[in-house]
Amino acid sequence: HSCGISSPSPRGAMPVQYVTYDGIKFPPAYNSEHSLSFAHNEFLARDDDIFNVTYPKSGTVWMTEILSLIRSHGCPSWNRAVLNSDRMPWFSTHLGLESALSYPPPRLLTCHLPRHIFPKSFSHSSAKVIYTVRNPRDVVVSYYYFSKMCNSYEDPTSFEQFLRDFLNGELPHGSWFEHVRGWMEMKDAQNFFFITYEELKQDLHSSVRRLCQFLGQDLDDDAVSSVVQNASFTAMQENPMCSSILLPADIMDQTKGQFLRKGICGDWENHFTVAQSETFDRIYQDRMQGLNVTFPWDNH
Ligand code: A3P
């Protein structure tokens, strides 16, 4: 291991050695050039695979809860007994690949991969992708706090700098703009479903219904209500199998924050200055040009 995650030196004393693949930085814990290259070039997508794909901090773990509850027809026992990363393995990491390969199909899988590093085999399959997008302003705020507590990310020097890095596409997992643009090219494909964090927040019930329809899963009203109830922010906070409190302390320092931090829309307004907001808008408009999609946050 060159990642130094088990190093006794205090946090911040040593810069994090990110793994680089195809010009994109990845956090070192669990990722390697080999695991990423395997995911990209060799991983075999099955026709019945269901992929949960996101840019970090967009609602990945929330979608994991929703999808595993749908799989269980609303019954929460699987979600309460099994760690989220075992229910929906991160197949582009070492550990995740092992569980993905031994997962009885149909598999539920997770990743933050941009479209151009996603398994090549996917293009010739009818595997399904669920892509969750979140207001990038809230993403950057959530990512900032997450980077402070997660030891495989460099400690942000300031919010100002972190925001600059985000806008320049220099944070781990690459540029949000490229991620969203790359995946949204699939928006009309039958095996692609995109939803926003904001829609999940606004109406989880109908979001779950739409997801069920896309997945061909027939859930009655009670089952949908149980999915909604068990995937709520509070229910997730109470479930150690998804709140991340079980992650080892040398990966996630629980004294520095909470993974399930606020779970709201619009927290960016408490963090951005007027100047930062204007810069953001300008770059956003420029980078999103030509993408014929209107997200909920575009109307404000
Ligand atoms: P905040 O930091 O804004 O609170 P990811 O899983 O992609 O890393 O995203 C984490 C973000 O999703 C965090 O955002 C977290 O609180 C939020 N989240 C997770 N579960 C949620 C839920 N049930 N309802 C609302 N937000 C949720």
mmCIF file of C-alpha atoms and ligand atoms in Angstrom:
data_model
loop_
_atom_site.group_PDB
_atom_site.id
_atom_site.type_symbol
_atom_site.label_atom_id
_atom_site.label_comp_id
_atom_site.label_asym_id
_atom_site.label_seq_id
_atom_site.Cartn_x
_atom_site.Cartn_y
_atom_site.Cartn_z
ATOM 1 C CA HIS A 1 0.000 0.000 0.000
ATOM 2 C CA SER A 2 1.352 3.376 -0.943
ATOM 3 C CA CYS A 3 -1.724 5.174 0.251
ATOM 4 C CA GLY A 4 -0.617 5.746 3.836
ATOM 5 C CA ILE A 5 -4.087 5.167 5.229
ATOM 6 C CA SER A 6 -2.727 3.270 8.184
ATOM 7 C CA SER A 7 0.055 5.759 8.768
ATOM 8 C CA PRO A 8 0.378 6.906 12.384
ATOM 9 C CA SER A 9 1.315 10.438 11.330
ATOM 10 C CA PRO A 10 -1.275 13.088 12.113
ATOM 11 C CA ARG A 11 -3.725 14.058 9.441
ATOM 12 C CA GLY A 12 -2.446 16.782 7.189
ATOM 13 C CA ALA A 13 1.212 15.981 7.789
ATOM 14 C CA MET A 14 1.396 14.079 4.544
ATOM 15 C CA PRO A 15 -0.457 14.794 1.332
ATOM 16 C CA VAL A 16 -2.774 12.040 0.151
ATOM 17 C CA GLN A 17 -1.337 10.098 -2.768
ATOM 18 C CA TYR A 18 -4.238 9.881 -5.147
ATOM 19 C CA VAL A 19 -4.473 7.100 -7.697
ATOM 20 C CA THR A 20 -4.655 8.466 -11.227
ATOM 21 C CA TYR A 21 -6.497 6.674 -14.001
ATOM 22 C CA ASP A 22 -7.200 8.193 -17.404
ATOM 23 C CA GLY A 23 -6.272 11.619 -16.071
ATOM 24 C CA ILE A 24 -8.716 11.445 -13.156
ATOM 25 C CA LYS A 25 -7.722 11.316 -9.486
ATOM 26 C CA PHE A 26 -9.243 8.666 -7.248
ATOM 27 C CA PRO A 27 -8.961 8.312 -3.457
ATOM 28 C CA PRO A 28 -6.333 5.707 -2.622
ATOM 29 C CA ALA A 29 -8.186 3.630 -0.036
ATOM 30 C CA TYR A 30 -9.678 0.690 -1.999
ATOM 31 C CA ASN A 31 -8.884 2.074 -5.494
ATOM 32 C CA SER A 32 -5.855 1.239 -7.580
ATOM 33 C CA GLU A 33 -4.906 1.716 -11.180
ATOM 34 C CA HIS A 34 -5.460 -2.002 -11.607
ATOM 35 C CA SER A 35 -8.931 -2.063 -10.044
ATOM 36 C CA LEU A 36 -9.988 0.877 -12.210
ATOM 37 C CA SER A 37 -8.500 -0.565 -15.353
ATOM 38 C CA PHE A 38 -10.220 -3.887 -14.628
ATOM 39 C CA ALA A 39 -13.555 -2.138 -14.138
ATOM 40 C CA HIS A 40 -13.089 -0.255 -17.379
ATOM 41 C CA ASN A 41 -11.689 -2.945 -19.661
ATOM 42 C CA GLU A 42 -12.490 -6.336 -18.259
ATOM 43 C CA PHE A 43 -15.499 -6.202 -15.982
ATOM 44 C CA LEU A 44 -18.369 -8.039 -17.638
ATOM 45 C CA ALA A 45 -21.697 -6.308 -17.289
ATOM 46 C CA ARG A 46 -24.583 -8.766 -17.262
ATOM 47 C CA ASP A 47 -27.893 -7.960 -18.933
ATOM 48 C CA ASP A 48 -29.635 -8.120 -15.570
ATOM 49 C CA ASP A 49 -27.185 -5.833 -13.737
ATOM 50 C CA ILE A 50 -28.506 -2.647 -12.148
ATOM 51 C CA PHE A 51 -25.931 0.106 -11.687
ATOM 52 C CA ASN A 52 -26.279 2.984 -9.228
ATOM 53 C CA VAL A 53 -24.082 5.705 -10.734
ATOM 54 C CA THR A 54 -23.375 9.144 -9.284
ATOM 55 C CA TYR A 55 -20.837 11.886 -8.963
ATOM 56 C CA PRO A 56 -19.809 11.872 -5.254
ATOM 57 C CA LYS A 57 -22.191 13.456 -2.743
ATOM 58 C CA SER A 58 -25.185 13.315 -5.047
ATOM 59 C CA GLY A 59 -27.217 10.772 -3.073
ATOM 60 C CA THR A 60 -25.358 7.520 -3.787
ATOM 61 C CA VAL A 61 -25.984 5.890 -0.438
ATOM 62 C CA TRP A 62 -29.571 7.091 -0.412
ATOM 63 C CA MET A 63 -30.161 5.425 -3.780
ATOM 64 C CA THR A 64 -28.501 2.268 -2.445
ATOM 65 C CA GLU A 65 -31.091 2.138 0.343
ATOM 66 C CA ILE A 66 -33.948 2.819 -2.074
ATOM 67 C CA LEU A 67 -32.857 0.186 -4.580
ATOM 68 C CA SER A 68 -32.237 -2.507 -1.996
ATOM 69 C CA LEU A 69 -35.603 -1.780 -0.383
ATOM 70 C CA ILE A 70 -37.296 -2.042 -3.774
ATOM 71 C CA ARG A 71 -35.535 -5.362 -4.291
ATOM 72 C CA SER A 72 -36.954 -6.483 -0.901
ATOM 73 C CA HIS A 73 -40.465 -5.215 -1.737
ATOM 74 C CA GLY A 74 -40.216 -2.700 1.093
ATOM 75 C CA CYS A 75 -39.153 -5.167 3.774
ATOM 76 C CA PRO A 76 -36.274 -3.541 5.711
ATOM 77 C CA SER A 77 -34.608 -6.665 7.106
ATOM 78 C CA TRP A 78 -31.906 -6.964 4.404
ATOM 79 C CA ASN A 79 -31.048 -3.263 4.732
ATOM 80 C CA ARG A 80 -30.793 -3.614 8.500
ATOM 81 C CA ALA A 81 -28.708 -6.770 8.479
ATOM 82 C CA VAL A 82 -26.223 -6.237 5.657
ATOM 83 C CA LEU A 83 -23.795 -3.387 5.079
ATOM 84 C CA ASN A 84 -24.757 -1.159 2.137
ATOM 85 C CA SER A 85 -21.453 -1.851 0.385
ATOM 86 C CA ASP A 86 -22.287 -5.576 0.418
ATOM 87 C CA ARG A 87 -25.804 -4.997 -0.838
ATOM 88 C CA MET A 88 -24.539 -2.847 -3.738
ATOM 89 C CA PRO A 89 -20.801 -3.511 -4.190
ATOM 90 C CA TRP A 90 -18.411 -0.837 -5.473
ATOM 91 C CA PHE A 91 -17.158 -3.040 -8.300
ATOM 92 C CA SER A 92 -14.348 -0.668 -9.347
ATOM 93 C CA THR A 93 -12.547 -1.188 -6.027
ATOM 94 C CA HIS A 94 -10.615 -4.286 -4.870
ATOM 95 C CA LEU A 95 -13.046 -5.299 -2.172
ATOM 96 C CA GLY A 96 -16.100 -4.395 -4.180
ATOM 97 C CA LEU A 97 -14.964 -6.449 -7.152
ATOM 98 C CA GLU A 98 -14.755 -9.574 -5.022
ATOM 99 C CA SER A 99 -18.293 -9.146 -3.771
ATOM 100 C CA ALA A 100 -19.543 -8.212 -7.234
ATOM 101 C CA LEU A 101 -18.110 -11.414 -8.685
ATOM 102 C CA SER A 102 -19.714 -13.602 -6.043
ATOM 103 C CA TYR A 103 -23.050 -11.727 -6.055
ATOM 104 C CA PRO A 104 -26.003 -13.886 -7.056
ATOM 105 C CA PRO A 105 -27.666 -12.208 -10.057
ATOM 106 C CA PRO A 106 -29.459 -9.949 -10.608
ATOM 107 C CA ARG A 107 -26.703 -7.770 -9.199
ATOM 108 C CA LEU A 108 -27.003 -4.316 -7.696
ATOM 109 C CA LEU A 109 -23.747 -2.404 -8.233
ATOM 110 C CA THR A 110 -22.455 1.063 -7.383
ATOM 111 C CA CYS A 111 -19.806 3.421 -8.728
ATOM 112 C CA HIS A 112 -18.811 7.032 -9.278
ATOM 113 C CA LEU A 113 -17.209 6.283 -12.645
ATOM 114 C CA PRO A 114 -17.562 8.804 -15.436
ATOM 115 C CA ARG A 115 -19.105 7.412 -18.615
ATOM 116 C CA HIS A 116 -15.783 7.026 -20.434
ATOM 117 C CA ILE A 117 -14.292 4.785 -17.727
ATOM 118 C CA PHE A 118 -17.454 2.733 -17.191
ATOM 119 C CA PRO A 119 -17.169 -0.965 -18.208
ATOM 120 C CA LYS A 120 -16.793 -1.240 -21.976
ATOM 121 C CA SER A 121 -18.940 -4.385 -21.887
ATOM 122 C CA PHE A 122 -21.894 -2.250 -20.795
ATOM 123 C CA SER A 123 -22.350 -0.867 -24.314
ATOM 124 C CA HIS A 124 -23.264 -4.311 -25.628
ATOM 125 C CA SER A 125 -25.542 -5.200 -22.744
ATOM 126 C CA SER A 126 -28.997 -4.273 -21.614
ATOM 127 C CA ALA A 127 -27.823 -3.653 -18.057
ATOM 128 C CA LYS A 128 -29.620 -0.731 -16.447
ATOM 129 C CA VAL A 129 -28.078 2.457 -15.122
ATOM 130 C CA ILE A 130 -29.745 4.711 -12.583
ATOM 131 C CA TYR A 131 -27.973 8.048 -12.550
ATOM 132 C CA THR A 132 -28.667 10.451 -9.685
ATOM 133 C CA VAL A 133 -27.739 14.109 -10.156
ATOM 134 C CA ARG A 134 -27.741 16.801 -7.467
ATOM 135 C CA ASN A 135 -27.472 20.571 -7.566
ATOM 136 C CA PRO A 136 -23.696 20.959 -7.986
ATOM 137 C CA ARG A 137 -23.696 23.820 -5.476
ATOM 138 C CA ASP A 138 -24.949 21.443 -2.781
ATOM 139 C CA VAL A 139 -22.586 18.753 -4.052
ATOM 140 C CA VAL A 140 -19.572 20.973 -3.484
ATOM 141 C CA VAL A 141 -20.668 21.874 0.053
ATOM 142 C CA SER A 142 -21.335 18.243 0.961
ATOM 143 C CA TYR A 143 -18.035 17.189 -0.656
ATOM 144 C CA TYR A 144 -16.154 19.828 1.333
ATOM 145 C CA TYR A 145 -17.353 18.453 4.677
ATOM 146 C CA PHE A 146 -16.895 14.883 3.527
ATOM 147 C CA SER A 147 -13.273 15.569 2.530
ATOM 148 C CA LYS A 148 -12.587 16.848 6.023
ATOM 149 C CA MET A 149 -13.692 13.610 7.641
ATOM 150 C CA CYS A 150 -12.563 11.063 5.089
ATOM 151 C CA ASN A 151 -8.871 10.329 5.370
ATOM 152 C CA SER A 152 -8.431 9.185 1.793
ATOM 153 C CA TYR A 153 -9.175 12.747 0.653
ATOM 154 C CA GLU A 154 -6.859 15.658 1.115
ATOM 155 C CA ASP A 155 -7.975 18.001 3.867
ATOM 156 C CA PRO A 156 -9.451 21.076 2.155
ATOM 157 C CA THR A 157 -7.431 24.203 2.873
ATOM 158 C CA SER A 158 -10.477 26.477 2.630
ATOM 159 C CA PHE A 159 -13.942 26.430 1.126
ATOM 160 C CA GLU A 160 -12.806 29.076 -1.348
ATOM 161 C CA GLN A 161 -10.012 26.832 -2.620
ATOM 162 C CA PHE A 162 -12.196 23.730 -2.608
ATOM 163 C CA LEU A 163 -14.804 25.513 -4.704
ATOM 164 C CA ARG A 164 -12.123 26.609 -7.155
ATOM 165 C CA ASP A 165 -10.865 23.031 -7.433
ATOM 166 C CA PHE A 166 -14.425 21.806 -7.995
ATOM 167 C CA LEU A 167 -15.021 24.310 -10.788
ATOM 168 C CA ASN A 168 -11.683 23.430 -12.367
ATOM 169 C CA GLY A 169 -12.524 19.718 -12.267
ATOM 170 C CA GLU A 170 -9.557 19.014 -10.042
ATOM 171 C CA LEU A 171 -11.211 17.140 -7.187
ATOM 172 C CA PRO A 172 -11.056 13.357 -6.890
ATOM 173 C CA HIS A 173 -13.445 11.619 -9.341
ATOM 174 C CA GLY A 174 -12.903 14.432 -11.826
ATOM 175 C CA SER A 175 -15.085 17.180 -13.146
ATOM 176 C CA TRP A 176 -18.769 17.277 -12.189
ATOM 177 C CA PHE A 177 -19.537 18.915 -15.541
ATOM 178 C CA GLU A 178 -17.863 16.188 -17.543
ATOM 179 C CA HIS A 179 -19.450 13.492 -15.390
ATOM 180 C CA VAL A 180 -22.942 14.848 -15.913
ATOM 181 C CA ARG A 181 -22.433 15.646 -19.592
ATOM 182 C CA GLY A 182 -20.949 12.216 -20.268
ATOM 183 C CA TRP A 183 -23.784 10.338 -18.617
ATOM 184 C CA MET A 184 -26.557 12.572 -19.885
ATOM 185 C CA GLU A 185 -25.613 11.609 -23.427
ATOM 186 C CA MET A 186 -27.513 8.425 -22.590
ATOM 187 C CA LYS A 187 -30.650 10.245 -21.519
ATOM 188 C CA ASP A 188 -32.812 8.811 -24.246
ATOM 189 C CA ALA A 189 -31.566 5.250 -23.947
ATOM 190 C CA GLN A 190 -34.066 2.679 -22.694
ATOM 191 C CA ASN A 191 -31.706 1.211 -20.138
ATOM 192 C CA PHE A 192 -30.872 4.603 -18.602
ATOM 193 C CA PHE A 193 -32.868 6.355 -15.907
ATOM 194 C CA PHE A 194 -31.903 9.665 -14.427
ATOM 195 C CA ILE A 195 -33.325 11.330 -11.383
ATOM 196 C CA THR A 196 -32.269 14.229 -9.208
ATOM 197 C CA TYR A 197 -31.627 14.366 -5.486
ATOM 198 C CA GLU A 198 -34.083 17.272 -5.471
ATOM 199 C CA GLU A 199 -36.871 15.095 -6.910
ATOM 200 C CA LEU A 200 -36.167 12.427 -4.314
ATOM 201 C CA LYS A 201 -36.425 15.091 -1.613
ATOM 202 C CA GLN A 202 -39.547 16.638 -3.023
ATOM 203 C CA ASP A 203 -41.535 13.483 -3.626
ATOM 204 C CA LEU A 204 -39.891 10.221 -2.659
ATOM 205 C CA HIS A 205 -43.114 8.297 -3.085
ATOM 206 C CA SER A 206 -43.549 9.058 -6.771
ATOM 207 C CA SER A 207 -39.798 8.767 -7.336
ATOM 208 C CA VAL A 208 -39.914 5.229 -5.956
ATOM 209 C CA ARG A 209 -42.892 4.463 -8.178
ATOM 210 C CA ARG A 210 -41.003 5.654 -11.248
ATOM 211 C CA LEU A 211 -37.967 3.628 -10.244
ATOM 212 C CA CYS A 212 -40.110 0.518 -9.825
ATOM 213 C CA GLN A 213 -41.549 1.041 -13.257
ATOM 214 C CA PHE A 214 -38.106 1.390 -14.812
ATOM 215 C CA LEU A 215 -36.939 -1.747 -13.013
ATOM 216 C CA GLY A 216 -40.046 -3.727 -13.891
ATOM 217 C CA GLN A 217 -40.741 -4.303 -10.195
ATOM 218 C CA ASP A 218 -44.352 -4.483 -9.202
ATOM 219 C CA LEU A 219 -44.753 -3.040 -5.701
ATOM 220 C CA ASP A 220 -48.133 -2.333 -4.135
ATOM 221 C CA ASP A 221 -48.881 0.887 -2.249
ATOM 222 C CA ASP A 222 -47.914 -0.503 1.149
ATOM 223 C CA ALA A 223 -44.594 -1.733 -0.170
ATOM 224 C CA VAL A 224 -43.814 1.640 -1.766
ATOM 225 C CA SER A 225 -44.710 3.381 1.510
ATOM 226 C CA SER A 226 -42.371 1.086 3.379
ATOM 227 C CA VAL A 227 -39.541 1.883 0.935
ATOM 228 C CA VAL A 228 -40.191 5.584 1.507
ATOM 229 C CA GLN A 229 -40.296 5.217 5.281
ATOM 230 C CA ASN A 230 -37.163 3.101 5.529
ATOM 231 C CA ALA A 231 -35.165 5.284 3.147
ATOM 232 C CA SER A 232 -35.894 8.481 5.063
ATOM 233 C CA PHE A 233 -32.993 10.482 6.422
ATOM 234 C CA THR A 234 -33.921 9.577 10.024
ATOM 235 C CA ALA A 235 -34.372 5.881 9.292
ATOM 236 C CA MET A 236 -30.970 5.867 7.618
ATOM 237 C CA GLN A 237 -29.351 7.690 10.520
ATOM 238 C CA GLU A 238 -30.709 4.992 12.799
ATOM 239 C CA ASN A 239 -29.373 2.180 10.631
ATOM 240 C CA PRO A 240 -25.646 1.536 11.170
ATOM 241 C CA MET A 241 -25.598 -0.503 7.935
ATOM 242 C CA CYS A 242 -25.882 2.685 5.900
ATOM 243 C CA SER A 243 -24.868 5.587 8.132
ATOM 244 C CA SER A 244 -21.148 4.844 7.594
ATOM 245 C CA ILE A 245 -20.433 4.728 11.327
ATOM 246 C CA LEU A 246 -19.090 1.211 10.906
ATOM 247 C CA LEU A 247 -16.331 2.293 8.541
ATOM 248 C CA PRO A 248 -12.855 1.970 10.067
ATOM 249 C CA ALA A 249 -11.670 5.095 11.892
ATOM 250 C CA ASP A 250 -8.544 5.338 9.741
ATOM 251 C CA ILE A 251 -10.793 5.818 6.715
ATOM 252 C CA MET A 252 -13.615 7.866 8.183
ATOM 253 C CA ASP A 253 -12.917 10.055 11.193
ATOM 254 C CA GLN A 254 -16.322 10.296 12.860
ATOM 255 C CA THR A 255 -15.052 12.987 15.226
ATOM 256 C CA LYS A 256 -14.706 15.361 12.282
ATOM 257 C CA GLY A 257 -18.236 15.209 10.959
ATOM 258 C CA GLN A 258 -21.143 13.022 9.982
ATOM 259 C CA PHE A 259 -21.628 11.220 6.709
ATOM 260 C CA LEU A 260 -25.391 11.783 6.895
ATOM 261 C CA ARG A 261 -24.739 15.453 7.524
ATOM 262 C CA LYS A 262 -27.852 17.544 6.771
ATOM 263 C CA GLY A 263 -29.709 15.865 3.945
ATOM 264 C CA ILE A 264 -31.311 19.031 2.617
ATOM 265 C CA CYS A 265 -31.489 21.047 -0.602
ATOM 266 C CA GLY A 266 -30.020 24.528 -0.734
ATOM 267 C CA ASP A 267 -27.398 24.393 2.006
ATOM 268 C CA TRP A 268 -25.077 26.068 -0.518
ATOM 269 C CA GLU A 269 -26.820 29.345 0.262
ATOM 270 C CA ASN A 270 -25.291 29.201 3.746
ATOM 271 C CA HIS A 271 -21.809 28.782 2.283
ATOM 272 C CA PHE A 272 -21.439 30.726 -0.973
ATOM 273 C CA THR A 273 -20.673 34.426 -0.986
ATOM 274 C CA VAL A 274 -22.462 36.526 -3.603
ATOM 275 C CA ALA A 275 -19.256 36.661 -5.643
ATOM 276 C CA GLN A 276 -18.785 32.887 -5.449
ATOM 277 C CA SER A 277 -22.364 32.349 -6.502
ATOM 278 C CA GLU A 278 -21.953 34.649 -9.506
ATOM 279 C CA THR A 279 -18.733 32.978 -10.592
ATOM 280 C CA PHE A 280 -20.395 29.607 -10.205
ATOM 281 C CA ASP A 281 -23.391 30.639 -12.335
ATOM 282 C CA ARG A 282 -21.149 31.953 -15.075
ATOM 283 C CA ILE A 283 -19.020 28.807 -15.264
ATOM 284 C CA TYR A 284 -22.074 26.564 -14.923
ATOM 285 C CA GLN A 285 -23.826 28.236 -17.822
ATOM 286 C CA ASP A 286 -20.770 28.027 -19.959
ATOM 287 C CA ARG A 287 -20.015 24.387 -19.175
ATOM 288 C CA MET A 288 -23.606 23.165 -19.509
ATOM 289 C CA GLN A 289 -24.234 24.818 -22.856
ATOM 290 C CA GLY A 290 -25.866 22.605 -25.436
ATOM 291 C CA LEU A 291 -27.027 20.029 -22.918
ATOM 292 C CA ASN A 292 -30.731 19.940 -23.533
ATOM 293 C CA VAL A 293 -31.811 19.152 -20.009
ATOM 294 C CA THR A 294 -33.358 21.424 -17.420
ATOM 295 C CA PHE A 295 -32.589 20.434 -13.865
ATOM 296 C CA PRO A 296 -34.757 21.580 -10.921
ATOM 297 C CA TRP A 297 -32.074 24.084 -9.846
ATOM 298 C CA ASP A 298 -31.932 25.685 -13.284
ATOM 299 C CA ASN A 299 -35.247 27.454 -12.737
ATOM 300 C CA HIS A 300 -34.091 29.654 -9.892
HETATM 301 P P1 A3P B 1 -25.199 16.357 2.895
HETATM 302 O O1 A3P B 1 -23.726 16.336 3.155
HETATM 303 O O2 A3P B 1 -25.614 17.586 2.142
HETATM 304 O O3 A3P B 1 -26.016 16.145 4.123
HETATM 305 P P2 A3P B 1 -23.344 10.356 -1.218
HETATM 306 O O4 A3P B 1 -24.065 9.161 -0.658
HETATM 307 O O5 A3P B 1 -23.411 10.450 -2.694
HETATM 308 O O6 A3P B 1 -21.970 10.451 -0.680
HETATM 309 O O7 A3P B 1 -24.153 11.661 -0.750
HETATM 310 C C1 A3P B 1 -24.199 12.023 0.595
HETATM 311 C C2 A3P B 1 -25.236 13.131 0.750
HETATM 312 O O8 A3P B 1 -26.554 12.575 0.610
HETATM 313 C C3 A3P B 1 -25.159 13.792 2.118
HETATM 314 O O9 A3P B 1 -25.543 15.152 1.908
HETATM 315 C C4 A3P B 1 -26.221 12.981 2.859
HETATM 316 O O10 A3P B 1 -26.698 13.593 4.024
HETATM 317 C C5 A3P B 1 -27.291 12.876 1.785
HETATM 318 N N1 A3P B 1 -28.277 11.827 2.082
HETATM 319 C C6 A3P B 1 -28.065 10.520 2.309
HETATM 320 N N2 A3P B 1 -29.208 9.895 2.600
HETATM 321 C C7 A3P B 1 -30.193 10.824 2.548
HETATM 322 C C8 A3P B 1 -31.623 10.795 2.760
HETATM 323 N N3 A3P B 1 -32.268 9.688 3.100
HETATM 324 N N4 A3P B 1 -32.288 11.969 2.608
HETATM 325 C C9 A3P B 1 -31.648 13.095 2.264
HETATM 326 N N5 A3P B 1 -30.316 13.184 2.061
HETATM 327 C C10 A3P B 1 -29.594 12.056 2.198
#
